[in-house]
GROMACS .gro file of C-alpha atoms in nm:
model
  357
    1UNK     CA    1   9.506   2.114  10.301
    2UNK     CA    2   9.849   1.960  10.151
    3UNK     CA    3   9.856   2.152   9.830
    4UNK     CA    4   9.671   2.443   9.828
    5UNK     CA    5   9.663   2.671   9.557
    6UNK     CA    6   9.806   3.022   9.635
    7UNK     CA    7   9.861   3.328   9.446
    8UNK     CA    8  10.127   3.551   9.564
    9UNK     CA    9  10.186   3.931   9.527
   10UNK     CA   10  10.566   4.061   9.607
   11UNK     CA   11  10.627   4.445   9.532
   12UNK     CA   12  10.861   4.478   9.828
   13UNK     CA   13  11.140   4.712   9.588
   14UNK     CA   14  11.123   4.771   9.185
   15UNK     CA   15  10.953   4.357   9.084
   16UNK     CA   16  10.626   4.318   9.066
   17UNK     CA   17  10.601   3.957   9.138
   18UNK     CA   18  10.294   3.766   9.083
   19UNK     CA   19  10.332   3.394   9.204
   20UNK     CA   20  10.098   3.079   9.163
   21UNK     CA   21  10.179   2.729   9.332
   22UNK     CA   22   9.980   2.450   9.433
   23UNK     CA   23  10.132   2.305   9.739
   24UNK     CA   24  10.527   2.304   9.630
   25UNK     CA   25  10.461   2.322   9.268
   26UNK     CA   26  10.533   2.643   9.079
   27UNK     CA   27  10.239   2.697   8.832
   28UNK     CA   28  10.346   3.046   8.731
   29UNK     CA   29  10.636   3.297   8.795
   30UNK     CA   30  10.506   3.671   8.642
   31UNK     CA   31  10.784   3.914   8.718
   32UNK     CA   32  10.719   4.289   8.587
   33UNK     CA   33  11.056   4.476   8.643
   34UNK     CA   34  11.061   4.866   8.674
   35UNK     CA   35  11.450   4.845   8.676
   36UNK     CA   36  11.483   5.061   8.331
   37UNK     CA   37  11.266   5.338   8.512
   38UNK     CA   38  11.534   5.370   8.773
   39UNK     CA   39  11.807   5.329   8.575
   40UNK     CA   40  11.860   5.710   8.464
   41UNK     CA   41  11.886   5.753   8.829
   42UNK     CA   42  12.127   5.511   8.888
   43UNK     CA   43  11.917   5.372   9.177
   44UNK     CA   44  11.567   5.255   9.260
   45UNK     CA   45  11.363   5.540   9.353
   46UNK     CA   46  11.050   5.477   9.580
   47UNK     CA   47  10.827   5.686   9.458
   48UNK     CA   48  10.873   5.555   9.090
   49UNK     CA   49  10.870   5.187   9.195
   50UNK     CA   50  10.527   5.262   9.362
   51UNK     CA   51  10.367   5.372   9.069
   52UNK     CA   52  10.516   5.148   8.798
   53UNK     CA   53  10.373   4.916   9.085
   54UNK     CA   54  10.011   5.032   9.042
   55UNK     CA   55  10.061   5.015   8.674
   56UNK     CA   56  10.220   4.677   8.697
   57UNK     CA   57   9.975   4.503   8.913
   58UNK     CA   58   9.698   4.419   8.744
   59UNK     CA   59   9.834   4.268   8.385
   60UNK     CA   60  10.088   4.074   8.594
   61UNK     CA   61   9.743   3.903   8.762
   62UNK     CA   62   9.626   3.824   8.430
   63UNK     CA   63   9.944   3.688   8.312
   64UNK     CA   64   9.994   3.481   8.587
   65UNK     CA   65   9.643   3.330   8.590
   66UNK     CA   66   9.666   3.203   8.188
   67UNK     CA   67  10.008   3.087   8.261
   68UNK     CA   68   9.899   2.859   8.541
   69UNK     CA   69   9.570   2.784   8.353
   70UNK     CA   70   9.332   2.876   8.722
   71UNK     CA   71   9.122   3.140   8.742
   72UNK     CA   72   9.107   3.389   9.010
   73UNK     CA   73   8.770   3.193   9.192
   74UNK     CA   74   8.983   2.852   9.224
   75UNK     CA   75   9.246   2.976   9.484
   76UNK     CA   76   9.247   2.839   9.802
   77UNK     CA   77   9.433   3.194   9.935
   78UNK     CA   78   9.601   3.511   9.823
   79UNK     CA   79   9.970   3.622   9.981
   80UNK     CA   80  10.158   3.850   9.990
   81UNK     CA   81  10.438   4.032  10.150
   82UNK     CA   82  10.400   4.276  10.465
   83UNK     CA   83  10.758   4.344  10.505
   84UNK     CA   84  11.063   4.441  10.483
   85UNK     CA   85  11.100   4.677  10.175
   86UNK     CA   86  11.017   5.065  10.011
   87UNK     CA   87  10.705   5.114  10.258
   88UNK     CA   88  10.529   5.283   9.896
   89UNK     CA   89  10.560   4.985   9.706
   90UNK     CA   90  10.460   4.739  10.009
   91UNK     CA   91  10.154   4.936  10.032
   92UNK     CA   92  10.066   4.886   9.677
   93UNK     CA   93  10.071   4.496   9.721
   94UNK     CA   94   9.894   4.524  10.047
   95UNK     CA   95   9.650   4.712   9.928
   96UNK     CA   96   9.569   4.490   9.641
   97UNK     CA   97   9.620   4.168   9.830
   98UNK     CA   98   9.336   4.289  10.054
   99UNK     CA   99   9.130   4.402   9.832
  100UNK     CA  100   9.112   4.070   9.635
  101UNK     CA  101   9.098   3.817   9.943
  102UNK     CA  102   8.818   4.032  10.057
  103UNK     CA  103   8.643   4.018   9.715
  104UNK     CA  104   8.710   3.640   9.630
  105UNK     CA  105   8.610   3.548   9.979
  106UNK     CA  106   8.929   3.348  10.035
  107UNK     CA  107   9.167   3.353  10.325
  108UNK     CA  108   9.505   3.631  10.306
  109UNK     CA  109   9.842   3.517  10.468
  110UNK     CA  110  10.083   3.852  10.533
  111UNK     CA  111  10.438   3.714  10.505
  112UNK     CA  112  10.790   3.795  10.557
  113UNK     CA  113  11.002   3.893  10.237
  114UNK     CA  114  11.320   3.765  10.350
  115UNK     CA  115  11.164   3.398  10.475
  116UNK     CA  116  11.028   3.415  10.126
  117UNK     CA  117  11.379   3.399   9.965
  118UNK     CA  118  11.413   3.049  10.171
  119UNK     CA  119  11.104   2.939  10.061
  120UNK     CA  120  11.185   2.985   9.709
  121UNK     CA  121  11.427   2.666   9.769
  122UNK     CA  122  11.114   2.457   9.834
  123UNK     CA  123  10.982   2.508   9.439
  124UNK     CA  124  11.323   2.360   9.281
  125UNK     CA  125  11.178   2.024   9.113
  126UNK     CA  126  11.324   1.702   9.154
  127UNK     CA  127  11.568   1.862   9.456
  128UNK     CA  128  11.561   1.656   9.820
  129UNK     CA  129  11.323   1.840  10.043
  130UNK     CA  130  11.491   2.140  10.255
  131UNK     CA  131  11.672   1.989  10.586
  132UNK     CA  132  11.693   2.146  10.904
  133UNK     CA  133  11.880   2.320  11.067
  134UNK     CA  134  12.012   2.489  10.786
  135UNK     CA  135  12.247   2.840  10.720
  136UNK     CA  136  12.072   3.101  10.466
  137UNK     CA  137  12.246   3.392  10.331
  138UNK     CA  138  12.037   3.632  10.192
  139UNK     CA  139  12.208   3.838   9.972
  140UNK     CA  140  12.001   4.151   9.788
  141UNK     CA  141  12.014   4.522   9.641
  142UNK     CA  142  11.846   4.576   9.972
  143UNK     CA  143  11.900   4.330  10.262
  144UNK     CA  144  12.217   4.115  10.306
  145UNK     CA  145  12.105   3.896  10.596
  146UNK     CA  146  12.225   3.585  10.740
  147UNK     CA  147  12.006   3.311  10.934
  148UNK     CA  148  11.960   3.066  11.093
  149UNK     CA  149  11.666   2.837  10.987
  150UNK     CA  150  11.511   2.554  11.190
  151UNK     CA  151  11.186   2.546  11.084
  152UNK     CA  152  11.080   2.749  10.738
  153UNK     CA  153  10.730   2.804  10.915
  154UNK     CA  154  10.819   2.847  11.331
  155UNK     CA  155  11.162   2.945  11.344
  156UNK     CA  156  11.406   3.164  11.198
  157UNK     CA  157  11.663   3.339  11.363
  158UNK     CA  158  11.899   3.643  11.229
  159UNK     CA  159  12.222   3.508  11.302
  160UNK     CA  160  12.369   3.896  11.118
  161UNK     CA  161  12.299   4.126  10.885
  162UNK     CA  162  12.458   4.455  10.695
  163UNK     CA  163  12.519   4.764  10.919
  164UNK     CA  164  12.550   5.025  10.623
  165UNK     CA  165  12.490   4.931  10.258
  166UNK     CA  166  12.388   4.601  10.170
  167UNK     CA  167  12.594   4.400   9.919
  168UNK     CA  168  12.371   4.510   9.638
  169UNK     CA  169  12.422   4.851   9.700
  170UNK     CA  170  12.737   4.847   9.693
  171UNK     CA  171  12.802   4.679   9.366
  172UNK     CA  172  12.549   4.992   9.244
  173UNK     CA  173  12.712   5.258   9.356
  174UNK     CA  174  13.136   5.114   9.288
  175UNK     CA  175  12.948   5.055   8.899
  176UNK     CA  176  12.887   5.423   8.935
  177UNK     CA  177  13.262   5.523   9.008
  178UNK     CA  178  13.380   5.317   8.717
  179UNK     CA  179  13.135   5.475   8.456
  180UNK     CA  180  12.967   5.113   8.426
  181UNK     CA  181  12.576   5.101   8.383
  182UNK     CA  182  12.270   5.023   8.646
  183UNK     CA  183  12.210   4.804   8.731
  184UNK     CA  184  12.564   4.715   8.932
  185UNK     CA  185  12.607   4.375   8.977
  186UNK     CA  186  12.566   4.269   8.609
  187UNK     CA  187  12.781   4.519   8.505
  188UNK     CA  188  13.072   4.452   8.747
  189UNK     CA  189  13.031   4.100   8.692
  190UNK     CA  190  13.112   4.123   8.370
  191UNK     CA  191  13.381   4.388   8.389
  192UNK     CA  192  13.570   4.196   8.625
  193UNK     CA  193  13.630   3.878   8.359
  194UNK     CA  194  13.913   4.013   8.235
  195UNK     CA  195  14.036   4.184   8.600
  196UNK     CA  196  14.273   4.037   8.799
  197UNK     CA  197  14.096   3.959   9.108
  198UNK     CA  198  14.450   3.973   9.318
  199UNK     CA  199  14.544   4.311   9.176
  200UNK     CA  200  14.447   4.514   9.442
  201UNK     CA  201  14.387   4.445   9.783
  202UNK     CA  202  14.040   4.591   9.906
  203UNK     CA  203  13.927   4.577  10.276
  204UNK     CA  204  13.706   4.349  10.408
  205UNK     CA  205  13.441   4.453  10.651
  206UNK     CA  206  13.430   4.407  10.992
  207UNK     CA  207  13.656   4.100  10.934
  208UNK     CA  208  13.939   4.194  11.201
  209UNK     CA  209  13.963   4.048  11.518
  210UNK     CA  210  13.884   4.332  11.684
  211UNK     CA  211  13.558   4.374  11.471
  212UNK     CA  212  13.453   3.966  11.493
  213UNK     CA  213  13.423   4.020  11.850
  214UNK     CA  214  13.122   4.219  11.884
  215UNK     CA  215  13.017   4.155  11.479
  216UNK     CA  216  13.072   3.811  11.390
  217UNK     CA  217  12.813   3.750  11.172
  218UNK     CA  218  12.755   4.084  11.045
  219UNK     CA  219  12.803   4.280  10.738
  220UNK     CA  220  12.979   4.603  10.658
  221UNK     CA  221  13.055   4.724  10.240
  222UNK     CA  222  13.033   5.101  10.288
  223UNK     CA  223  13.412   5.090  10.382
  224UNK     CA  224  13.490   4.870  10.090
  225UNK     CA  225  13.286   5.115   9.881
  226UNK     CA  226  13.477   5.442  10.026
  227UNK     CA  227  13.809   5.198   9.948
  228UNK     CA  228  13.747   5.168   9.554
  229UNK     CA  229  13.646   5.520   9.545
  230UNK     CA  230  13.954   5.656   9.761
  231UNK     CA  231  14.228   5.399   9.493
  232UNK     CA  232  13.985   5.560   9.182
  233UNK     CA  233  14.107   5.951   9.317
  234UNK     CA  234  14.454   5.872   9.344
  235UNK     CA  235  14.484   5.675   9.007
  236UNK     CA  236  14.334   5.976   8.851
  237UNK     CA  237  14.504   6.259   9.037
  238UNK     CA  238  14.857   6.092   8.926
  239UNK     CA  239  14.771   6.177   8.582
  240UNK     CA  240  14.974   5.843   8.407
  241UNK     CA  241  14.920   5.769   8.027
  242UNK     CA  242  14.725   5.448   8.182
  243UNK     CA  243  14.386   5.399   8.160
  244UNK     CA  244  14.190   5.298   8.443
  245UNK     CA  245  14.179   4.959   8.509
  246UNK     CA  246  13.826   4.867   8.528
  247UNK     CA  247  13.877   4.520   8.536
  248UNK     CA  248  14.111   4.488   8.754
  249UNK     CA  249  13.926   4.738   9.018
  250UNK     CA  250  13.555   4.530   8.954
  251UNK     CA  251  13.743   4.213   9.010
  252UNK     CA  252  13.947   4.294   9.363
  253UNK     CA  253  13.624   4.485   9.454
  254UNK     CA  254  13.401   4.131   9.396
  255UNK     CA  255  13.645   3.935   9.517
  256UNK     CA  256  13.660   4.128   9.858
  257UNK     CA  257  13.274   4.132   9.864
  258UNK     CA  258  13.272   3.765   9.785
  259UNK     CA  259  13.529   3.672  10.048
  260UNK     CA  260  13.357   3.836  10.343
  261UNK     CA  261  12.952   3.686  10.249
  262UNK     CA  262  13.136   3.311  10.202
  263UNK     CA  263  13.370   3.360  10.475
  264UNK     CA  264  13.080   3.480  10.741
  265UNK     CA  265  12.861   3.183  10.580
  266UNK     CA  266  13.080   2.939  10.628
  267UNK     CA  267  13.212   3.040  10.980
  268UNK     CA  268  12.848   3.023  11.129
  269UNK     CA  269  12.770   2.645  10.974
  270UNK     CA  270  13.129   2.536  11.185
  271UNK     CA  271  13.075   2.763  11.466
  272UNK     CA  272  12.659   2.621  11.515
  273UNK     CA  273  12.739   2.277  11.377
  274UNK     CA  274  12.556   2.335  11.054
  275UNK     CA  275  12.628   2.148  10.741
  276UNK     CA  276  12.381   2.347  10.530
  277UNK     CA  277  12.405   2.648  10.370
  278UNK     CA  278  12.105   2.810  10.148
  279UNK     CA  279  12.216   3.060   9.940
  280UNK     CA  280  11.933   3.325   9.791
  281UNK     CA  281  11.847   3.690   9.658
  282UNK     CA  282  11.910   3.838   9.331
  283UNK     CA  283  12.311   3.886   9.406
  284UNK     CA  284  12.332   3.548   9.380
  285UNK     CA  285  12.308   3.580   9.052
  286UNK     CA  286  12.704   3.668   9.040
  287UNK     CA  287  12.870   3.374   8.910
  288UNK     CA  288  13.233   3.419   9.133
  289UNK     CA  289  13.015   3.401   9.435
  290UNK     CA  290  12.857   3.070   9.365
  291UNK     CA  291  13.153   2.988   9.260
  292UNK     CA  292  13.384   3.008   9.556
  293UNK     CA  293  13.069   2.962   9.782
  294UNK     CA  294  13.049   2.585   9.621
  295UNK     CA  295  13.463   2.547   9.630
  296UNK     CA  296  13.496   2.685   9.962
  297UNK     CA  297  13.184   2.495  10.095
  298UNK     CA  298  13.312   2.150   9.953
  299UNK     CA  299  13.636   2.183  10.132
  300UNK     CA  300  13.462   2.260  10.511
  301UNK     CA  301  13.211   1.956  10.427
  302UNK     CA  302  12.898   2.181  10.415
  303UNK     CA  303  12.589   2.121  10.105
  304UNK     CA  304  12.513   2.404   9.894
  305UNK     CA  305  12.157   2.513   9.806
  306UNK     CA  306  12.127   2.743   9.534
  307UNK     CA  307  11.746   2.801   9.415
  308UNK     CA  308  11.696   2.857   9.000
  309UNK     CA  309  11.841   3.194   8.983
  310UNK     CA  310  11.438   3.298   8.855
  311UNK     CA  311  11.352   3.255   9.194
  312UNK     CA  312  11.663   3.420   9.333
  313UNK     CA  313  11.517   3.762   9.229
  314UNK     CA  314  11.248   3.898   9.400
  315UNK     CA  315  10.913   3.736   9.313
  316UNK     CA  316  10.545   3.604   9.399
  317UNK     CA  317  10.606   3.252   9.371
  318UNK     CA  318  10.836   3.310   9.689
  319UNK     CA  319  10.543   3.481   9.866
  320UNK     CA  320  10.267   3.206   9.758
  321UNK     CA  321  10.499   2.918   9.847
  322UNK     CA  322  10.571   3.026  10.223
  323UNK     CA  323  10.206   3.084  10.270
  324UNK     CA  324  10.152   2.749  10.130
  325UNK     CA  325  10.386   2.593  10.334
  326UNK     CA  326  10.191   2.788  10.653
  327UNK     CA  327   9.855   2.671  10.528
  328UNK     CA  328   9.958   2.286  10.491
  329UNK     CA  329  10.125   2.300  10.841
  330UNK     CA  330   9.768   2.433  10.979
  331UNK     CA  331   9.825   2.780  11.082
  332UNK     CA  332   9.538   3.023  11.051
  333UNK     CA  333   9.529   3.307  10.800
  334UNK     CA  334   9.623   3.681  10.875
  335UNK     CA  335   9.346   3.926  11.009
  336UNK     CA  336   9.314   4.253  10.790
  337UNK     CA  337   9.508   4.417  11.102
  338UNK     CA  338   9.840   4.430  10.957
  339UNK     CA  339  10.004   4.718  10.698
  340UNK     CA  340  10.315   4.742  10.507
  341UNK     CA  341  10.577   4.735  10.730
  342UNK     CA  342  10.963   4.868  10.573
  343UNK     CA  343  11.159   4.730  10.857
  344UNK     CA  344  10.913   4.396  10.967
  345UNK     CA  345  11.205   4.156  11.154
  346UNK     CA  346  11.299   3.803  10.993
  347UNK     CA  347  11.189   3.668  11.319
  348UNK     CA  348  10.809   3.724  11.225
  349UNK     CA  349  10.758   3.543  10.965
  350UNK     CA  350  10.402   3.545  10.939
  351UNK     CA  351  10.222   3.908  11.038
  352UNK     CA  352   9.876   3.941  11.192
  353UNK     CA  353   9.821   3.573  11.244
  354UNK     CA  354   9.427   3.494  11.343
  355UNK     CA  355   9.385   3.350  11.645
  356UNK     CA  356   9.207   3.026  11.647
  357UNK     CA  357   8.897   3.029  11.802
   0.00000   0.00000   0.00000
């Protein structure tokens, strides 16, 4: 089947993503955010992302389908994703995924959320198809992961990923210290215009020699976070007639965040011979990281691949066009055998695959 029609169902954090392609065609992006829920919290809490899943589900179906013009009886499959994520809120999308392949009769492919985020490339119209190899960084309130793709479908490997807080998480929490809103990234993003990105020098993770030994590819920002807050004490205990300087602080925290995710990116396209790099999740989204990704890129000779920062974000197009891109390249769909799994590895990229009889 080259273009099969596939609705997707991502609740993998605080989105409910409903997702319809046919083949590589996006047909409808539904995207029901809890985010204001958490926000009082200054965090996403599972429990609440679960439920504003259950509540979510259903109208973001419905959206989805009149959007893409199909009804429920013309898919050729249902997705969605197994793994990794808040194991409430991948059971709510498991749960429903099953229940409606079993109801519709059609086939159900279990996939991985973070091969999603690649596969989101795939839907950009009039871009040249994905080449392989290529270098993905996968950058997230939840995951910052770097891999190594050869085949979207067969073979991904994680090259690295973050050993405390992911990238995300750290722009939530350093928005915290400086009195900014939830969620983080936004919010430091646009505090740090008018900051001086040089003005103070922040560590960067797991970036000396030492550390590049044994972590090359790897990711480390609860240092940089304990940094920030350490240089916000000390302002404040000296008591000056200054203010503190937000700006300045959000801007040498991004740019020390920023440096590290290119400089990793870049160092594992030279070191496996790479000229591709994919870039993808909703941190993207932070305009001095494309930035000196695309600068910094340029100048080592390596392509950048940015998807439309829509399907950056966690979302069910993401879901539906991996499993498309399994159904056209003949695999079989998953078996009901498979549950929501919080910590599924990158490597499986498909969960519970039928065996062919």
């Amino acid at each position: 089947m080259s273009e099969p029609l596939v609705l997707g169902i991502e609740t993998s954090c605080d989105e409910t993503g409903i997702g319809i392609v046919r083949g590589r065609t996006l047909l409808s992006n539904t995207i029901a955010s809890s985010m204001d829920e958490h926000a009082r919290f200054g965090g996403v809490v599972p429990e609440v992302a679960a439920r504003a899943h259950l509540e979510a589900l259903q109208p973001a179906i419905d959206a989805a389908l009149a959007e893409a013009g199909v009804r429920l009886d013309d898919l050729d499959a249902v997705a969605v994703t197994s793994g990794p994520g808040l194991a409430g809120a991948l059971m709510v999308g498991v749960g429903a995924a099953k229940g409606l392949a079993v109801s519709l009769g059609k086939p159900l492919y279990a996939v991985n959320h973070l091969v999603g985020h690649i596969a989101a490339d795939i839907l950009t119209p009039d871009s040249a198809p994905l080449e392989y190899p290529t270098i993905a960084l996968l950058v997230s309130g939840g995951h910052t992961s770097l891999l190594h793709v050869r085949d979207l479908t067969t073979d991904v490997e994680l090259l690295g990923e973050t050993m405390d807080d992911a990238a995300g998480e750290a722009f939530d929490k350093v928005a915290r210290l400086l009195s900014l809103p939830y969620p983080g990234g936004p919010e430091i993003d646009r505090a740090a215009l008018d900051g001086d990105p040089q003005a103070i020098r922040f560590p960067r993770g797991l970036s000396r020699a030492s550390d590049l030994a044994k972590h090359r590819y790897d990711f480390s920002f609860s240092g940089l976070k304990t940094a920030v807050a350490r240089w916000v004490e000390r302002f404040e205990a000296d008591g000056g007639p200054d203010e503190l300087p937000v700006a300045d602080v959000a801007a040498s925290f991004r740019e020390a965040v920023v440096d590290v995710l290119v400089t990793k990116a870049l160092a594992a396209c030279a070191d496996l011979g790479v000229p591709r790099l994919l870039l993808g999740g909703g941190v993207i989204a932070n305009r001095r990281l494309r930035e000196v990704a695309l600068e910094r890129a340029a100048q080592a000779g390596v392509t950048v691949r940015i998807p439309p920062l829509s399907l950056c974000t966690d979302n069910g197009a993401m879901i539906a066009a991996l499993a498309a891109e399994l159904i056209s390249s003949g695999r079989p769909p998953s078996t009901l055998a498979f549950g929501a799994d919080s910590t599924l590895p990158v490597t499986e990229i498909q969960v519970a695959e039928a065996v062919p009889v």
